[in-house]
Amino acid sequence: MAQYYTTMNLKSRFAPSPTGYLHLGNARTALFAWLAARGAGGTFILRLEDTDQQRSPEIYEKALLEDLRWFGIDWDEGPDRGGDHGPYRQMERLAIYDQYYARLQASGQAYPCYCSADDLAAERAVQRSAGKAPRYGGHCRHLHAEVRTEREAAGIRPTLRFRVPDQGILPVSDLVWGERHYALADLGDFVIRRSDGSPAFFFANAVDDALMGVNLVLRGEDHLTNTPRQILILQALGLPVPGYGHLPLLLGADGQPLSKRYGAVSLRGLREAGYLAPAVLNYLARLGHHYSATGFLDSSALAQGFALTQISRAPSHFDMVQLQHWQHEAVQSLDDAAAWNWLAPHLQDKVPTGQEMHFVAAVRANILLPADALDWAERCFASPTVDAEAAGAITGASPEFWSVAQATLRASGGDYRLWTKTLQQASGQRGKALFMPLRAALTGLTHGPELAALLPLIGEERALTRLHAAAQRS
Ligand code: GLU
Ligand code: ZN
């Protein structure tokens, strides 16, 4: 199967059901499939699996496309841009599925099942109490034509079942998990078309991959058990079987699958909080895939370094601290103008016109998120709230220190180096004893960006007011 990631004709896809905002588990699935395609110079498709109508409102489709674009994932074929294998929304492909049901029925590989939900539930209950795994017992497998006509006349809408061969072993090789074997007798004939006429997920999914020329399927581990049935369908139809690779689950810090958690972290949520797409890319690309390069990579380097053999079999845990590490790297990699574009919408006009680039340059190394920048904008241009540690540093300095600090600042005309030098001489304080009280009085905190860069933003007037306030406290 190794040929799948070295061939130039690699075609992979992301096939989400637009039933909510894209959570990080699915975003990682999309990313891996995209990296595989881009790294091999192949093709990437976006297909919307929207047959679960009530749960696929249009707003989620729109949001999905937006979120993927923001993330930096592009597609060569998809619902918004068409392609040679469309349509790319499954609800627009129902007539295509009909042709394939008809083929299977004509060859006897599928048959209508008239069993009611109650009949089936009763059958399963009996099997369970006998300690057997529940599966369809084959009641409608060999119904006479007259019986079928009778059921139809009675208005019963059947499901369509795939006829699984009675015996044999199906080998299924997975690009991540290796080869497994399934005894066909254990599978039971499964439904490929529901009684309301809609396709079963794995039927439409398998047929579409084949018709769209997809030869690499990367998807969540939760689909592992669908694979044997999908291979049987494709083989029965004489359609090509793609290479399947199932990605280990993405778990939250609490060990629960991210997708199942209430309020699962979504790509949109991270974006709204101000996380940068390249940070999320670097983080997710490494969640369950090993890169030998440990530094910050752009998306083409991530694609070049991607290999199916580097996908781990162990579940991955989403770790906010790791994401923050990559966010730090991403923030540092922006130029000042790009950093300003990122921050501006969050800063609520708190930074005076003309000061933007100075502000960005001053705070850049000390912020991870726009909320941090907003805090620094307030500390520079409005009035800082003084935390307990800073209050201690302020009261720790003498009243004389504060009056000398004000006088020397006035005398040095706001020049930071001149000011601190003259203040050092006049007060006899140096090092921490000099700078910590100043930082505390000017910013309200005992840590943060270089004071030399902050003082011009705070300005002489506000600085004097703050030094005066410090004098009152001490
Ligand atoms: N629509 C399926 C899902 O969202 C796609 C599974 C697959 O990629 O094959 O899980
Ligand atoms: Zn039946």
Short mmCIF file of C-alpha atoms and ligand atoms in Angstrom, two decimals:
data_model
loop_
_atom_site.label_atom_id
_atom_site.label_comp_id
_atom_site.label_asym_id
_atom_site.label_seq_id
_atom_site.Cartn_x
_atom_site.Cartn_y
_atom_site.Cartn_z
CA MET A 1 0.00 0.00 0.00
CA ALA A 2 3.03 2.21 0.26
CA GLN A 3 2.50 3.37 -3.29
CA TYR A 4 -0.34 5.60 -2.14
CA TYR A 5 1.82 8.32 -0.79
CA THR A 6 4.55 8.29 -3.39
CA THR A 7 2.49 8.17 -6.56
CA MET A 8 1.86 11.44 -8.32
CA ASN A 9 -1.76 10.50 -8.92
CA LEU A 10 -2.65 10.43 -5.26
CA LYS A 11 -6.16 11.68 -4.70
CA SER A 12 -7.48 12.14 -1.21
CA ARG A 13 -10.49 13.88 0.21
CA PHE A 14 -12.22 15.27 3.23
CA ALA A 15 -15.84 14.18 3.47
CA PRO A 16 -17.46 15.89 6.43
CA SER A 17 -21.10 15.84 7.41
CA PRO A 18 -21.87 19.50 7.98
CA THR A 19 -23.74 19.04 11.24
CA GLY A 20 -21.97 21.59 13.40
CA TYR A 21 -18.81 23.62 13.63
CA LEU A 22 -15.69 21.75 12.61
CA HIS A 23 -14.15 20.31 15.78
CA LEU A 24 -10.44 19.73 16.10
CA GLY A 25 -10.66 15.98 15.57
CA ASN A 26 -12.20 16.48 12.14
CA ALA A 27 -9.93 19.43 11.39
CA ARG A 28 -6.98 17.12 11.97
CA THR A 29 -8.50 14.48 9.69
CA ALA A 30 -8.93 17.11 6.97
CA LEU A 31 -5.39 18.32 7.52
CA PHE A 32 -3.77 14.87 7.29
CA ALA A 33 -5.68 14.07 4.07
CA TRP A 34 -4.68 17.45 2.65
CA LEU A 35 -1.03 17.12 3.67
CA ALA A 36 -0.90 13.67 2.06
CA ALA A 37 -2.27 15.06 -1.21
CA ARG A 38 -0.17 18.20 -1.27
CA GLY A 39 3.01 16.43 -0.20
CA ALA A 40 2.61 14.00 -3.12
CA GLY A 41 1.61 16.67 -5.63
CA GLY A 42 -1.78 14.97 -5.81
CA THR A 43 -5.39 16.11 -5.79
CA PHE A 44 -7.60 17.00 -2.87
CA ILE A 45 -11.41 16.88 -2.90
CA LEU A 46 -14.02 18.29 -0.57
CA ARG A 47 -17.24 16.30 -0.52
CA LEU A 48 -20.21 17.11 1.70
CA GLU A 49 -21.97 14.14 3.21
CA ASP A 50 -25.24 15.89 3.84
CA THR A 51 -27.73 13.03 3.58
CA ASP A 52 -28.66 13.49 7.22
CA GLN A 53 -30.85 16.42 6.20
CA GLN A 54 -32.20 17.70 9.48
CA ARG A 55 -28.75 18.00 10.90
CA SER A 56 -27.15 19.75 7.92
CA PRO A 57 -28.39 23.32 7.90
CA GLU A 58 -26.84 25.52 5.29
CA ILE A 59 -25.13 27.69 7.86
CA TYR A 60 -22.89 24.77 8.80
CA GLU A 61 -21.92 24.18 5.20
CA LYS A 62 -20.96 27.82 4.82
CA ALA A 63 -19.10 27.81 8.12
CA LEU A 64 -17.26 24.63 7.18
CA LEU A 65 -15.91 26.08 3.94
CA GLU A 66 -14.93 29.31 5.70
CA ASP A 67 -13.17 27.48 8.51
CA LEU A 68 -11.22 25.24 6.14
CA ARG A 69 -10.13 28.24 4.08
CA TRP A 70 -9.03 30.11 7.17
CA PHE A 71 -7.06 27.04 8.20
CA GLY A 72 -5.22 27.17 4.87
CA ILE A 73 -6.74 24.02 3.38
CA ASP A 74 -7.69 24.34 -0.27
CA TRP A 75 -9.36 21.83 -2.58
CA ASP A 76 -9.18 21.13 -6.27
CA GLU A 77 -12.75 19.88 -6.53
CA GLY A 78 -15.64 20.68 -4.25
CA PRO A 79 -19.22 21.90 -3.86
CA ASP A 80 -18.30 25.55 -4.35
CA ARG A 81 -15.98 25.11 -7.30
CA GLY A 82 -17.16 22.01 -9.12
CA GLY A 83 -14.87 19.55 -10.85
CA ASP A 84 -15.06 16.57 -13.19
CA HIS A 85 -16.57 14.20 -10.64
CA GLY A 86 -19.42 16.25 -9.21
CA PRO A 87 -21.82 16.97 -7.81
CA TYR A 88 -19.95 17.18 -4.50
CA ARG A 89 -22.98 17.23 -2.20
CA GLN A 90 -24.40 13.78 -1.60
CA MET A 91 -27.99 15.03 -1.61
CA GLU A 92 -27.42 15.93 -5.26
CA ARG A 93 -26.16 12.43 -6.04
CA LEU A 94 -29.19 10.35 -5.08
CA ALA A 95 -29.93 9.44 -8.72
CA ILE A 96 -26.39 8.11 -9.04
CA TYR A 97 -26.84 5.86 -6.00
CA ASP A 98 -30.06 4.53 -7.56
CA GLN A 99 -28.07 3.18 -10.51
CA TYR A 100 -25.80 1.27 -8.19
CA TYR A 101 -28.62 -0.16 -6.08
CA ALA A 102 -30.20 -1.35 -9.32
CA ARG A 103 -26.97 -3.04 -10.39
CA LEU A 104 -26.65 -4.87 -7.10
CA GLN A 105 -30.26 -5.94 -7.21
CA ALA A 106 -29.99 -7.12 -10.80
CA SER A 107 -27.05 -9.32 -9.92
CA GLY A 108 -28.74 -10.61 -6.77
CA GLN A 109 -26.21 -8.96 -4.50
CA ALA A 110 -28.85 -6.84 -2.82
CA TYR A 111 -32.45 -7.56 -1.89
CA PRO A 112 -35.37 -5.73 -0.29
CA CYS A 113 -36.00 -6.40 3.38
CA TYR A 114 -39.52 -5.91 4.75
CA CYS A 115 -38.73 -6.62 8.38
CA SER A 116 -40.08 -3.98 10.71
CA ALA A 117 -37.95 -2.22 13.28
CA ASP A 118 -39.78 -4.22 15.95
CA ASP A 119 -39.06 -7.55 14.22
CA LEU A 120 -35.38 -6.66 14.02
CA ALA A 121 -35.21 -5.50 17.64
CA ALA A 122 -36.83 -8.74 18.78
CA GLU A 123 -34.35 -10.76 16.72
CA ARG A 124 -31.42 -8.94 18.28
CA ALA A 125 -32.81 -9.39 21.79
CA VAL A 126 -33.02 -13.17 21.25
CA GLN A 127 -29.47 -13.28 19.90
CA ARG A 128 -28.16 -11.27 22.83
CA SER A 129 -29.83 -13.42 25.43
CA ALA A 130 -28.27 -16.46 23.73
CA GLY A 131 -24.89 -14.73 24.14
CA LYS A 132 -24.49 -14.15 20.40
CA ALA A 133 -23.45 -10.99 18.60
CA PRO A 134 -26.55 -9.40 17.06
CA ARG A 135 -26.78 -9.54 13.29
CA TYR A 136 -29.49 -9.77 10.67
CA GLY A 137 -30.75 -13.36 10.50
CA GLY A 138 -31.52 -13.30 6.79
CA HIS A 139 -35.31 -13.46 6.99
CA CYS A 140 -35.87 -11.71 3.64
CA ARG A 141 -32.90 -13.23 1.84
CA HIS A 142 -34.91 -15.71 -0.15
CA LEU A 143 -38.44 -14.29 -0.24
CA HIS A 144 -40.58 -15.49 -3.10
CA ALA A 145 -41.51 -12.96 -5.74
CA GLU A 146 -45.18 -13.24 -4.75
CA VAL A 147 -44.42 -12.45 -1.14
CA ARG A 148 -42.52 -9.39 -2.20
CA THR A 149 -45.35 -8.22 -4.41
CA GLU A 150 -47.73 -8.76 -1.53
CA ARG A 151 -45.61 -6.71 0.87
CA GLU A 152 -45.26 -3.93 -1.69
CA ALA A 153 -49.02 -3.96 -2.26
CA ALA A 154 -49.49 -3.63 1.49
CA GLY A 155 -47.53 -0.41 1.25
CA ILE A 156 -44.46 -1.59 3.18
CA ARG A 157 -41.41 0.35 2.18
CA PRO A 158 -38.45 -2.00 2.34
CA THR A 159 -34.86 -1.31 3.12
CA LEU A 160 -32.30 -2.66 0.69
CA ARG A 161 -29.81 -5.12 2.11
CA PHE A 162 -26.45 -6.16 0.79
CA ARG A 163 -26.09 -9.92 0.48
CA VAL A 164 -22.86 -10.83 2.24
CA PRO A 165 -21.30 -14.08 0.96
CA ASP A 166 -22.03 -16.92 3.41
CA GLN A 167 -18.47 -17.88 3.94
CA GLY A 168 -14.95 -16.73 3.42
CA ILE A 169 -12.48 -14.39 5.02
CA LEU A 170 -12.07 -10.79 3.94
CA PRO A 171 -8.56 -9.37 4.40
CA VAL A 172 -8.58 -5.63 5.06
CA SER A 173 -5.31 -3.79 5.08
CA ASP A 174 -5.15 -0.47 6.79
CA LEU A 175 -2.38 2.03 6.16
CA VAL A 176 -2.08 2.71 9.86
CA TRP A 177 -3.19 -0.52 11.53
CA GLY A 178 -1.91 -3.12 9.12
CA GLU A 179 -3.89 -6.14 8.00
CA ARG A 180 -6.97 -7.56 9.70
CA HIS A 181 -9.20 -10.43 8.73
CA TYR A 182 -12.97 -10.56 8.91
CA ALA A 183 -15.06 -13.72 8.78
CA LEU A 184 -17.87 -12.95 6.34
CA ALA A 185 -20.28 -15.17 8.22
CA ASP A 186 -20.07 -12.77 11.17
CA LEU A 187 -21.07 -9.68 9.23
CA GLY A 188 -24.73 -10.27 8.49
CA ASP A 189 -26.50 -8.70 5.52
CA PHE A 190 -26.47 -4.97 6.09
CA VAL A 191 -28.73 -2.14 4.98
CA ILE A 192 -27.43 -0.02 2.10
CA ARG A 193 -30.63 1.96 1.48
CA ARG A 194 -32.97 2.99 4.27
CA SER A 195 -36.72 2.57 3.96
CA ASP A 196 -37.10 6.31 3.30
CA GLY A 197 -34.87 5.87 0.24
CA SER A 198 -31.80 7.58 1.69
CA PRO A 199 -28.45 5.85 1.35
CA ALA A 200 -26.68 4.26 4.32
CA PHE A 201 -23.58 6.27 5.15
CA PHE A 202 -21.03 3.66 4.16
CA PHE A 203 -22.72 2.93 0.84
CA ALA A 204 -22.75 6.51 -0.47
CA ASN A 205 -19.32 7.11 1.02
CA ALA A 206 -17.73 4.09 -0.70
CA VAL A 207 -19.45 4.61 -4.05
CA ASP A 208 -18.49 8.29 -4.10
CA ASP A 209 -14.86 7.64 -3.30
CA ALA A 210 -14.70 5.20 -6.18
CA LEU A 211 -16.54 7.42 -8.66
CA MET A 212 -14.50 10.44 -7.70
CA GLY A 213 -11.22 8.61 -8.23
CA VAL A 214 -10.21 8.83 -4.57
CA ASN A 215 -7.39 6.37 -3.88
CA LEU A 216 -6.46 7.42 -0.35
CA VAL A 217 -9.01 7.64 2.46
CA LEU A 218 -7.73 9.02 5.75
CA ARG A 219 -10.42 9.22 8.39
CA GLY A 220 -11.17 8.74 12.06
CA GLU A 221 -10.71 5.45 13.83
CA ASP A 222 -14.46 5.40 14.48
CA HIS A 223 -14.90 4.32 10.84
CA LEU A 224 -12.64 1.29 11.09
CA THR A 225 -15.55 -1.13 11.37
CA ASN A 226 -17.24 0.31 8.26
CA THR A 227 -14.31 -0.61 6.06
CA PRO A 228 -15.01 -4.33 5.47
CA ARG A 229 -18.57 -3.55 4.42
CA GLN A 230 -17.37 -0.80 2.11
CA ILE A 231 -14.85 -3.10 0.48
CA LEU A 232 -17.56 -5.73 -0.08
CA ILE A 233 -19.80 -3.13 -1.74
CA LEU A 234 -17.02 -1.89 -4.01
CA GLN A 235 -15.94 -5.39 -4.97
CA ALA A 236 -19.53 -6.37 -5.75
CA LEU A 237 -19.84 -3.33 -8.02
CA GLY A 238 -16.49 -3.89 -9.66
CA LEU A 239 -15.33 -0.47 -8.44
CA PRO A 240 -11.78 0.30 -7.28
CA VAL A 241 -11.03 0.05 -3.56
CA PRO A 242 -9.05 2.97 -2.12
CA GLY A 243 -6.28 2.66 0.45
CA TYR A 244 -7.82 3.22 3.88
CA GLY A 245 -5.95 4.67 6.82
CA HIS A 246 -7.68 5.23 10.15
CA LEU A 247 -6.37 7.93 12.45
CA PRO A 248 -6.27 7.19 16.16
CA LEU A 249 -8.75 9.13 18.23
CA LEU A 250 -8.07 12.63 19.36
CA LEU A 251 -8.81 12.80 23.06
CA GLY A 252 -9.28 15.74 25.36
CA ALA A 253 -7.17 16.24 28.46
CA ASP A 254 -9.92 14.34 30.30
CA GLY A 255 -9.39 11.27 28.08
CA GLN A 256 -12.78 11.62 26.38
CA PRO A 257 -12.94 11.80 22.57
CA LEU A 258 -12.87 15.48 21.62
CA SER A 259 -15.74 15.06 19.21
CA LYS A 260 -18.05 13.70 21.88
CA ARG A 261 -17.37 16.29 24.51
CA TYR A 262 -19.90 18.93 25.18
CA GLY A 263 -18.57 22.17 23.75
CA ALA A 264 -15.76 20.41 21.89
CA VAL A 265 -13.02 22.76 20.86
CA SER A 266 -13.81 23.96 17.36
CA LEU A 267 -11.56 25.51 14.77
CA ARG A 268 -13.91 28.49 14.79
CA GLY A 269 -13.62 28.88 18.54
CA LEU A 270 -9.83 28.98 18.35
CA ARG A 271 -9.95 31.48 15.52
CA GLU A 272 -12.34 33.72 17.43
CA ALA A 273 -10.06 33.60 20.44
CA GLY A 274 -7.28 34.85 18.16
CA TYR A 275 -5.28 31.70 17.53
CA LEU A 276 -3.38 31.98 14.26
CA ALA A 277 -3.99 29.39 11.57
CA PRO A 278 -0.26 28.51 11.22
CA ALA A 279 -0.13 27.80 14.97
CA VAL A 280 -3.09 25.42 14.78
CA LEU A 281 -1.59 23.84 11.63
CA ASN A 282 1.75 23.19 13.30
CA TYR A 283 0.04 21.78 16.34
CA LEU A 284 -2.52 19.52 14.66
CA ALA A 285 -0.03 18.26 12.07
CA ARG A 286 2.03 16.91 14.95
CA LEU A 287 -0.87 15.40 16.87
CA GLY A 288 -0.42 11.76 15.97
CA HIS A 289 2.13 12.34 13.23
CA HIS A 290 5.85 12.52 13.87
CA TYR A 291 7.96 15.21 12.20
CA SER A 292 11.69 15.05 12.63
CA ALA A 293 11.82 18.86 12.31
CA THR A 294 10.89 20.32 15.68
CA GLY A 295 10.70 23.97 14.58
CA PHE A 296 7.87 26.03 13.19
CA LEU A 297 7.05 24.91 9.62
CA ASP A 298 4.96 26.52 6.92
CA SER A 299 2.26 24.44 5.29
CA SER A 300 4.32 23.41 2.30
CA ALA A 301 7.11 22.15 4.58
CA LEU A 302 4.51 20.31 6.65
CA ALA A 303 3.22 18.71 3.43
CA GLN A 304 6.72 17.76 2.27
CA GLY A 305 7.49 16.14 5.61
CA PHE A 306 4.23 14.23 5.83
CA ALA A 307 4.37 10.43 5.54
CA LEU A 308 1.73 7.81 6.29
CA THR A 309 4.42 5.74 7.97
CA GLN A 310 4.82 8.48 10.58
CA ILE A 311 1.22 8.28 11.79
CA SER A 312 1.05 6.96 15.32
CA ARG A 313 -1.33 4.25 16.49
CA ALA A 314 -1.65 5.66 19.97
CA PRO A 315 -4.50 8.06 20.75
CA SER A 316 -3.42 11.69 20.83
CA HIS A 317 -4.29 14.09 23.60
CA PHE A 318 -5.18 17.66 22.90
CA ASP A 319 -2.92 19.82 25.04
CA MET A 320 -3.50 23.56 25.30
CA VAL A 321 0.07 24.17 26.45
CA GLN A 322 1.42 22.71 23.21
CA LEU A 323 -0.97 24.81 21.17
CA GLN A 324 0.24 27.87 23.03
CA HIS A 325 3.83 26.97 22.22
CA TRP A 326 2.99 27.00 18.50
CA GLN A 327 0.94 30.16 18.91
CA HIS A 328 4.00 31.85 20.39
CA GLU A 329 6.07 30.72 17.40
CA ALA A 330 3.38 31.88 14.98
CA VAL A 331 3.12 35.31 16.61
CA GLN A 332 6.90 35.76 16.43
CA SER A 333 6.90 34.75 12.76
CA LEU A 334 4.52 37.55 11.72
CA ASP A 335 5.93 40.84 10.49
CA ASP A 336 4.69 43.94 12.33
CA ALA A 337 2.09 44.83 9.71
CA ALA A 338 0.64 41.31 9.71
CA ALA A 339 0.68 41.29 13.50
CA TRP A 340 -1.24 44.55 13.54
CA ASN A 341 -3.84 43.17 11.10
CA TRP A 342 -4.32 40.22 13.39
CA LEU A 343 -4.70 42.37 16.52
CA ALA A 344 -6.58 45.39 15.24
CA PRO A 345 -10.11 43.90 15.20
CA HIS A 346 -9.71 42.95 18.87
CA LEU A 347 -8.24 46.20 20.16
CA GLN A 348 -11.39 48.33 20.04
CA ASP A 349 -9.54 51.51 18.98
CA LYS A 350 -7.48 51.40 22.15
CA VAL A 351 -4.23 52.17 20.29
CA PRO A 352 -3.89 55.80 19.10
CA THR A 353 -3.39 56.32 15.37
CA GLY A 354 0.25 56.49 14.46
CA GLN A 355 1.36 54.36 17.43
CA GLU A 356 0.27 51.01 15.97
CA MET A 357 3.62 49.69 14.79
CA HIS A 358 5.46 50.86 17.91
CA PHE A 359 2.85 49.18 20.03
CA VAL A 360 3.11 45.91 18.11
CA ALA A 361 6.90 45.94 18.26
CA ALA A 362 6.83 46.64 22.00
CA VAL A 363 4.37 43.96 23.12
CA ARG A 364 4.87 41.25 20.49
CA ALA A 365 7.13 38.98 22.55
CA ASN A 366 4.76 39.15 25.53
CA ILE A 367 1.47 38.23 23.94
CA LEU A 368 -0.11 35.00 22.82
CA LEU A 369 -3.60 36.22 22.08
CA PRO A 370 -5.27 39.49 21.15
CA ALA A 371 -6.75 39.61 24.65
CA ASP A 372 -3.19 39.96 25.98
CA ALA A 373 -2.55 42.81 23.56
CA LEU A 374 -5.76 44.48 24.64
CA ASP A 375 -4.56 44.33 28.22
CA TRP A 376 -1.27 45.96 27.22
CA ALA A 377 -3.06 48.62 25.18
CA GLU A 378 -5.08 49.49 28.27
CA ARG A 379 -1.93 49.55 30.39
CA CYS A 380 -0.19 51.86 27.93
CA PHE A 381 -2.94 54.20 26.82
CA ALA A 382 -5.59 54.08 29.55
CA SER A 383 -4.97 53.37 33.21
CA PRO A 384 -3.36 50.20 34.46
CA THR A 385 -4.88 48.07 37.19
CA VAL A 386 -2.15 47.41 39.72
CA ASP A 387 -1.80 43.81 40.85
CA ALA A 388 -0.75 42.80 44.36
CA GLU A 389 2.87 42.16 43.51
CA ALA A 390 3.17 45.52 41.78
CA ALA A 391 1.52 47.23 44.74
CA GLY A 392 4.20 45.67 46.96
CA ALA A 393 6.97 46.91 44.69
CA ILE A 394 5.49 50.42 44.76
CA THR A 395 5.15 50.65 48.54
CA GLY A 396 8.59 49.10 48.89
CA ALA A 397 10.19 52.22 47.39
CA SER A 398 10.55 55.37 49.48
CA PRO A 399 8.59 58.60 49.01
CA GLU A 400 11.88 60.32 48.08
CA PHE A 401 12.47 57.79 45.34
CA TRP A 402 9.12 58.67 43.77
CA SER A 403 9.64 62.40 43.96
CA VAL A 404 13.10 62.07 42.40
CA ALA A 405 11.63 59.78 39.75
CA GLN A 406 9.12 62.46 38.76
CA ALA A 407 11.70 65.26 38.74
CA THR A 408 14.23 63.31 36.68
CA LEU A 409 11.59 62.19 34.18
CA ARG A 410 10.54 65.82 33.66
CA ALA A 411 14.16 66.88 33.30
CA SER A 412 14.98 64.16 30.77
CA GLY A 413 12.06 65.06 28.52
CA GLY A 414 10.75 61.50 28.39
CA ASP A 415 14.08 60.00 27.20
CA TYR A 416 14.14 56.58 28.89
CA ARG A 417 17.92 56.04 29.03
CA LEU A 418 18.65 59.53 30.24
CA TRP A 419 15.87 59.29 32.80
CA THR A 420 16.90 55.98 34.34
CA LYS A 421 20.55 57.01 34.36
CA THR A 422 19.92 60.28 36.19
CA LEU A 423 17.42 58.59 38.49
CA GLN A 424 19.99 55.97 39.38
CA GLN A 425 22.53 58.64 40.26
CA ALA A 426 20.07 60.79 42.18
CA SER A 427 18.39 57.97 44.13
CA GLY A 428 21.34 55.66 44.63
CA GLN A 429 19.13 52.72 43.51
CA ARG A 430 20.18 50.36 40.75
CA GLY A 431 19.15 47.09 39.09
CA LYS A 432 16.02 45.49 40.38
CA ALA A 433 15.55 48.04 43.16
CA LEU A 434 15.41 50.74 40.51
CA PHE A 435 13.52 49.07 37.68
CA MET A 436 10.96 46.98 39.54
CA PRO A 437 9.22 49.91 41.27
CA LEU A 438 9.25 51.86 38.00
CA ARG A 439 7.74 48.98 36.05
CA ALA A 440 5.14 48.46 38.77
CA ALA A 441 4.17 52.14 38.85
CA LEU A 442 4.10 52.55 35.08
CA THR A 443 2.39 49.31 34.04
CA GLY A 444 0.74 47.94 37.20
CA LEU A 445 2.66 44.67 36.79
CA THR A 446 6.09 43.38 37.75
CA HIS A 447 6.69 41.67 34.40
CA GLY A 448 6.15 42.53 30.76
CA PRO A 449 7.76 44.08 27.69
CA GLU A 450 10.88 46.28 27.82
CA LEU A 451 10.15 49.45 29.74
CA ALA A 452 12.24 51.38 27.22
CA ALA A 453 9.75 50.42 24.52
CA LEU A 454 6.70 51.05 26.71
CA LEU A 455 7.64 54.51 27.99
CA PRO A 456 7.20 56.27 24.60
CA LEU A 457 3.77 54.64 24.29
CA ILE A 458 2.73 55.65 27.81
CA GLY A 459 4.10 59.12 27.17
CA GLU A 460 5.57 61.58 29.62
CA GLU A 461 2.29 62.97 30.85
CA ARG A 462 0.66 59.66 31.78
CA ALA A 463 3.97 58.45 33.21
CA LEU A 464 4.13 61.46 35.52
CA THR A 465 0.57 60.88 36.68
CA ARG A 466 1.40 57.25 37.49
CA LEU A 467 4.59 58.17 39.34
CA HIS A 468 2.59 60.70 41.30
CA ALA A 469 0.02 58.05 42.18
CA ALA A 470 2.85 55.76 43.29
CA ALA A 471 4.19 58.52 45.56
CA GLN A 472 0.75 58.76 47.20
CA ARG A 473 0.76 55.00 47.88
CA SER A 474 4.22 54.71 49.37
N1 GLU B 1 -19.03 11.83 6.65
C1 GLU B 1 -18.14 10.99 7.39
C2 GLU B 1 -17.75 11.67 8.68
O1 GLU B 1 -17.95 12.83 8.83
C3 GLU B 1 -16.93 10.71 6.52
C4 GLU B 1 -16.12 9.53 6.92
C5 GLU B 1 -15.01 9.30 5.92
O2 GLU B 1 -14.14 10.18 5.85
O3 GLU B 1 -15.04 8.31 5.22
O4 GLU B 1 -17.28 11.06 9.59
ZN ZN B 2 -35.95 -8.68 6.37
#
